[in-house]
Amino acid sequence: METRQSGPVGRPRGFDADEALERAMLVFWEHGYEGASLAGLTNAMGISTTSMYAAFGNKEELFRKALERYTEGPSAYLARALEEPAALGVATAVLAGVIRTTTRPAHPHGCMGVQGALASGDSGREVRDLLAAWRNNGCSRLRERFQRAVDDGDLEPETDPGLLARYVTTLAFGIAVQAASGVGREELQRMADAALRNWPIV
């Protein structure tokens, strides 16, 4: 007796969810959380508001998914930088990565983790908390890596890994703000080189 294979239940979505999320990420990256309107998001994604809610949830949930995509895509330079064999190489790769990511011609300038936090109303509070945790997580990962460098003798025993991590992340986010203001890649790279010239300085 022939058995019939059942197909997927329900109406097909009719759009590429991956591409839609990519476009939403770019809107949030450029405009921040509150600056990205539902109309602007759905227009960029090429879908209706109903389809957006069905596929991604509400605006905050969409932002969370977009931030995950940003972390795994444009911001993946951090994970790669942590694999550098020396602490100076880690810091150099972090700053080079943020410069490259925040000044790409075909993408919004600045960092989504910074631009996205430009929210002033109560509706943006949870997103601000989310982004603060996102930034602190990056700093914590750097601190752990620099602690390992101290333990391995790559950094002097008196080096404060937490302070050094905070210094590098502050530089990185400062670069992102400058990039969003239109400062060019070459100038940002000269600043990064100058900041690391006397490594470690803390």
XYZ file of C-alpha atoms in Angstrom:
202
model
C 0.000 0.000 0.000
C 1.430 3.355 -0.994
C 1.808 5.905 1.765
C 1.562 9.561 0.941
C 4.167 11.826 2.476
C 2.524 14.768 4.163
C 3.785 18.214 3.228
C 4.257 21.203 5.487
C 1.155 22.308 7.308
C -0.083 25.866 6.862
C 0.391 28.526 4.272
C 3.957 29.071 3.056
C 5.519 32.266 4.314
C 6.107 33.695 0.864
C 9.267 35.618 1.699
C 12.873 34.950 2.582
C 13.004 35.316 6.376
C 16.804 35.425 6.375
C 16.896 38.273 3.881
C 14.125 40.102 5.734
C 16.088 39.867 8.992
C 19.221 41.146 7.260
C 17.300 44.188 6.057
C 15.799 44.776 9.506
C 19.284 44.626 11.009
C 20.448 47.348 8.624
C 17.504 49.579 9.556
C 18.161 49.184 13.291
C 21.884 49.673 12.696
C 21.308 52.957 10.911
C 18.438 54.407 12.932
C 18.668 52.832 16.369
C 15.799 51.058 18.101
C 13.396 53.941 18.586
C 14.399 55.618 15.341
C 13.357 52.535 13.382
C 9.609 52.757 12.809
C 7.448 49.720 12.106
C 6.607 51.209 8.719
C 10.283 51.715 7.940
C 11.134 48.188 9.051
C 8.372 46.427 7.143
C 9.025 48.528 4.051
C 12.714 47.611 4.103
C 11.889 43.965 4.805
C 9.350 43.882 1.987
C 6.613 42.367 4.157
C 3.414 43.421 5.901
C 3.220 44.197 9.599
C 1.129 41.038 10.055
C 3.842 38.929 8.412
C 6.509 40.588 10.544
C 4.688 39.766 13.773
C 4.003 36.212 12.621
C 7.621 35.547 11.642
C 9.607 37.565 14.170
C 7.323 38.659 16.995
C 7.033 42.274 18.091
C 9.546 45.043 17.409
C 11.658 44.269 20.461
C 11.873 40.586 19.564
C 12.807 41.541 16.011
C 15.546 43.768 17.407
C 16.884 40.914 19.560
C 17.061 38.662 16.510
C 18.714 41.439 14.495
C 21.300 41.966 17.253
C 22.071 38.238 17.241
C 22.589 38.444 13.490
C 24.841 41.467 13.929
C 26.879 39.632 16.586
C 27.365 36.596 14.362
C 27.998 38.670 11.217
C 29.433 42.200 11.204
C 30.552 41.991 14.847
C 32.131 38.534 14.560
C 35.559 40.197 14.472
C 35.572 40.041 18.306
C 35.406 36.242 18.396
C 38.188 36.047 15.812
C 40.304 38.606 17.665
C 40.135 36.591 20.894
C 41.921 33.751 19.093
C 45.024 35.864 18.430
C 48.055 34.312 20.176
C 49.175 37.503 21.962
C 47.244 40.125 23.938
C 48.511 42.965 21.757
C 47.315 41.069 18.704
C 43.901 40.709 20.332
C 43.615 44.452 20.966
C 44.934 45.299 17.508
C 42.464 42.916 15.844
C 39.530 44.277 17.888
C 40.232 47.859 16.871
C 40.931 46.919 13.249
C 37.689 44.949 13.211
C 35.589 47.773 14.582
C 37.151 50.226 12.127
C 36.465 47.901 9.207
C 32.891 47.160 10.314
C 31.886 50.729 11.135
C 33.221 52.278 7.925
C 32.103 49.801 5.261
C 30.750 51.743 2.264
C 27.688 49.575 1.696
C 26.602 49.486 5.338
C 25.541 52.011 7.982
C 28.466 53.655 9.733
C 28.894 53.201 13.444
C 28.081 50.190 15.620
C 24.611 48.699 16.018
C 25.403 48.053 19.672
C 25.960 51.778 20.156
C 23.528 53.260 17.606
C 20.776 50.921 18.748
C 20.989 52.325 22.267
C 19.989 55.815 21.163
C 16.570 55.423 22.718
C 15.095 57.953 25.094
C 11.574 56.826 25.993
C 10.323 54.155 28.373
C 9.703 51.855 25.415
C 13.440 51.654 24.835
C 14.421 50.731 28.390
C 14.607 46.978 27.857
C 16.560 47.483 24.653
C 19.015 49.784 26.447
C 19.459 47.096 29.110
C 19.914 44.455 26.410
C 22.589 46.512 24.668
C 24.359 47.354 27.937
C 24.547 43.608 28.623
C 25.763 43.022 25.045
C 28.557 45.569 25.434
C 29.487 44.291 28.901
C 29.656 40.745 27.559
C 32.229 41.828 24.989
C 34.245 43.526 27.710
C 34.042 40.425 29.919
C 35.298 38.202 27.117
C 38.257 40.529 26.629
C 38.955 40.579 30.372
C 39.034 36.776 30.460
C 41.395 36.728 27.477
C 43.718 39.300 29.067
C 43.653 37.379 32.352
C 44.825 34.353 30.424
C 47.596 36.506 28.920
C 48.697 37.491 32.440
C 48.642 33.853 33.554
C 50.669 32.840 30.483
C 53.260 35.588 31.014
C 52.238 37.472 27.868
C 51.275 40.465 30.040
C 53.090 41.680 33.147
C 51.815 40.198 36.434
C 50.727 43.622 37.700
C 48.505 44.210 34.644
C 44.850 44.735 35.529
C 42.956 42.635 32.923
C 39.613 44.273 33.711
C 40.941 47.788 33.297
C 42.762 46.833 30.115
C 39.601 45.268 28.687
C 37.581 48.359 29.568
C 40.210 50.535 27.901
C 40.074 48.560 24.639
C 36.274 48.431 24.551
C 36.027 52.161 25.315
C 38.378 52.824 22.410
C 36.324 50.532 20.186
C 33.013 52.211 21.004
C 34.602 55.630 20.684
C 35.801 54.654 17.216
C 32.253 53.556 16.362
C 30.840 56.924 17.424
C 33.470 58.758 15.391
C 32.745 56.557 12.380
C 29.032 57.336 12.686
C 29.998 61.028 12.661
C 31.762 60.601 9.342
C 35.405 60.243 10.409
C 37.252 58.221 7.781
C 38.910 54.827 8.065
C 42.482 56.079 7.710
C 42.128 58.656 10.479
C 40.502 56.121 12.769
C 43.308 53.645 12.116
C 45.943 56.271 12.972
C 44.138 56.928 16.235
C 44.006 53.213 17.039
C 47.711 52.823 16.249
C 48.558 55.744 18.536
C 46.415 54.329 21.348
C 48.255 50.994 21.241
C 51.743 52.374 20.727
C 52.754 51.988 24.386
C 50.939 48.734 25.035
C 49.895 48.002 27.676
C 49.353 51.474 29.074
C 47.216 50.430 32.050
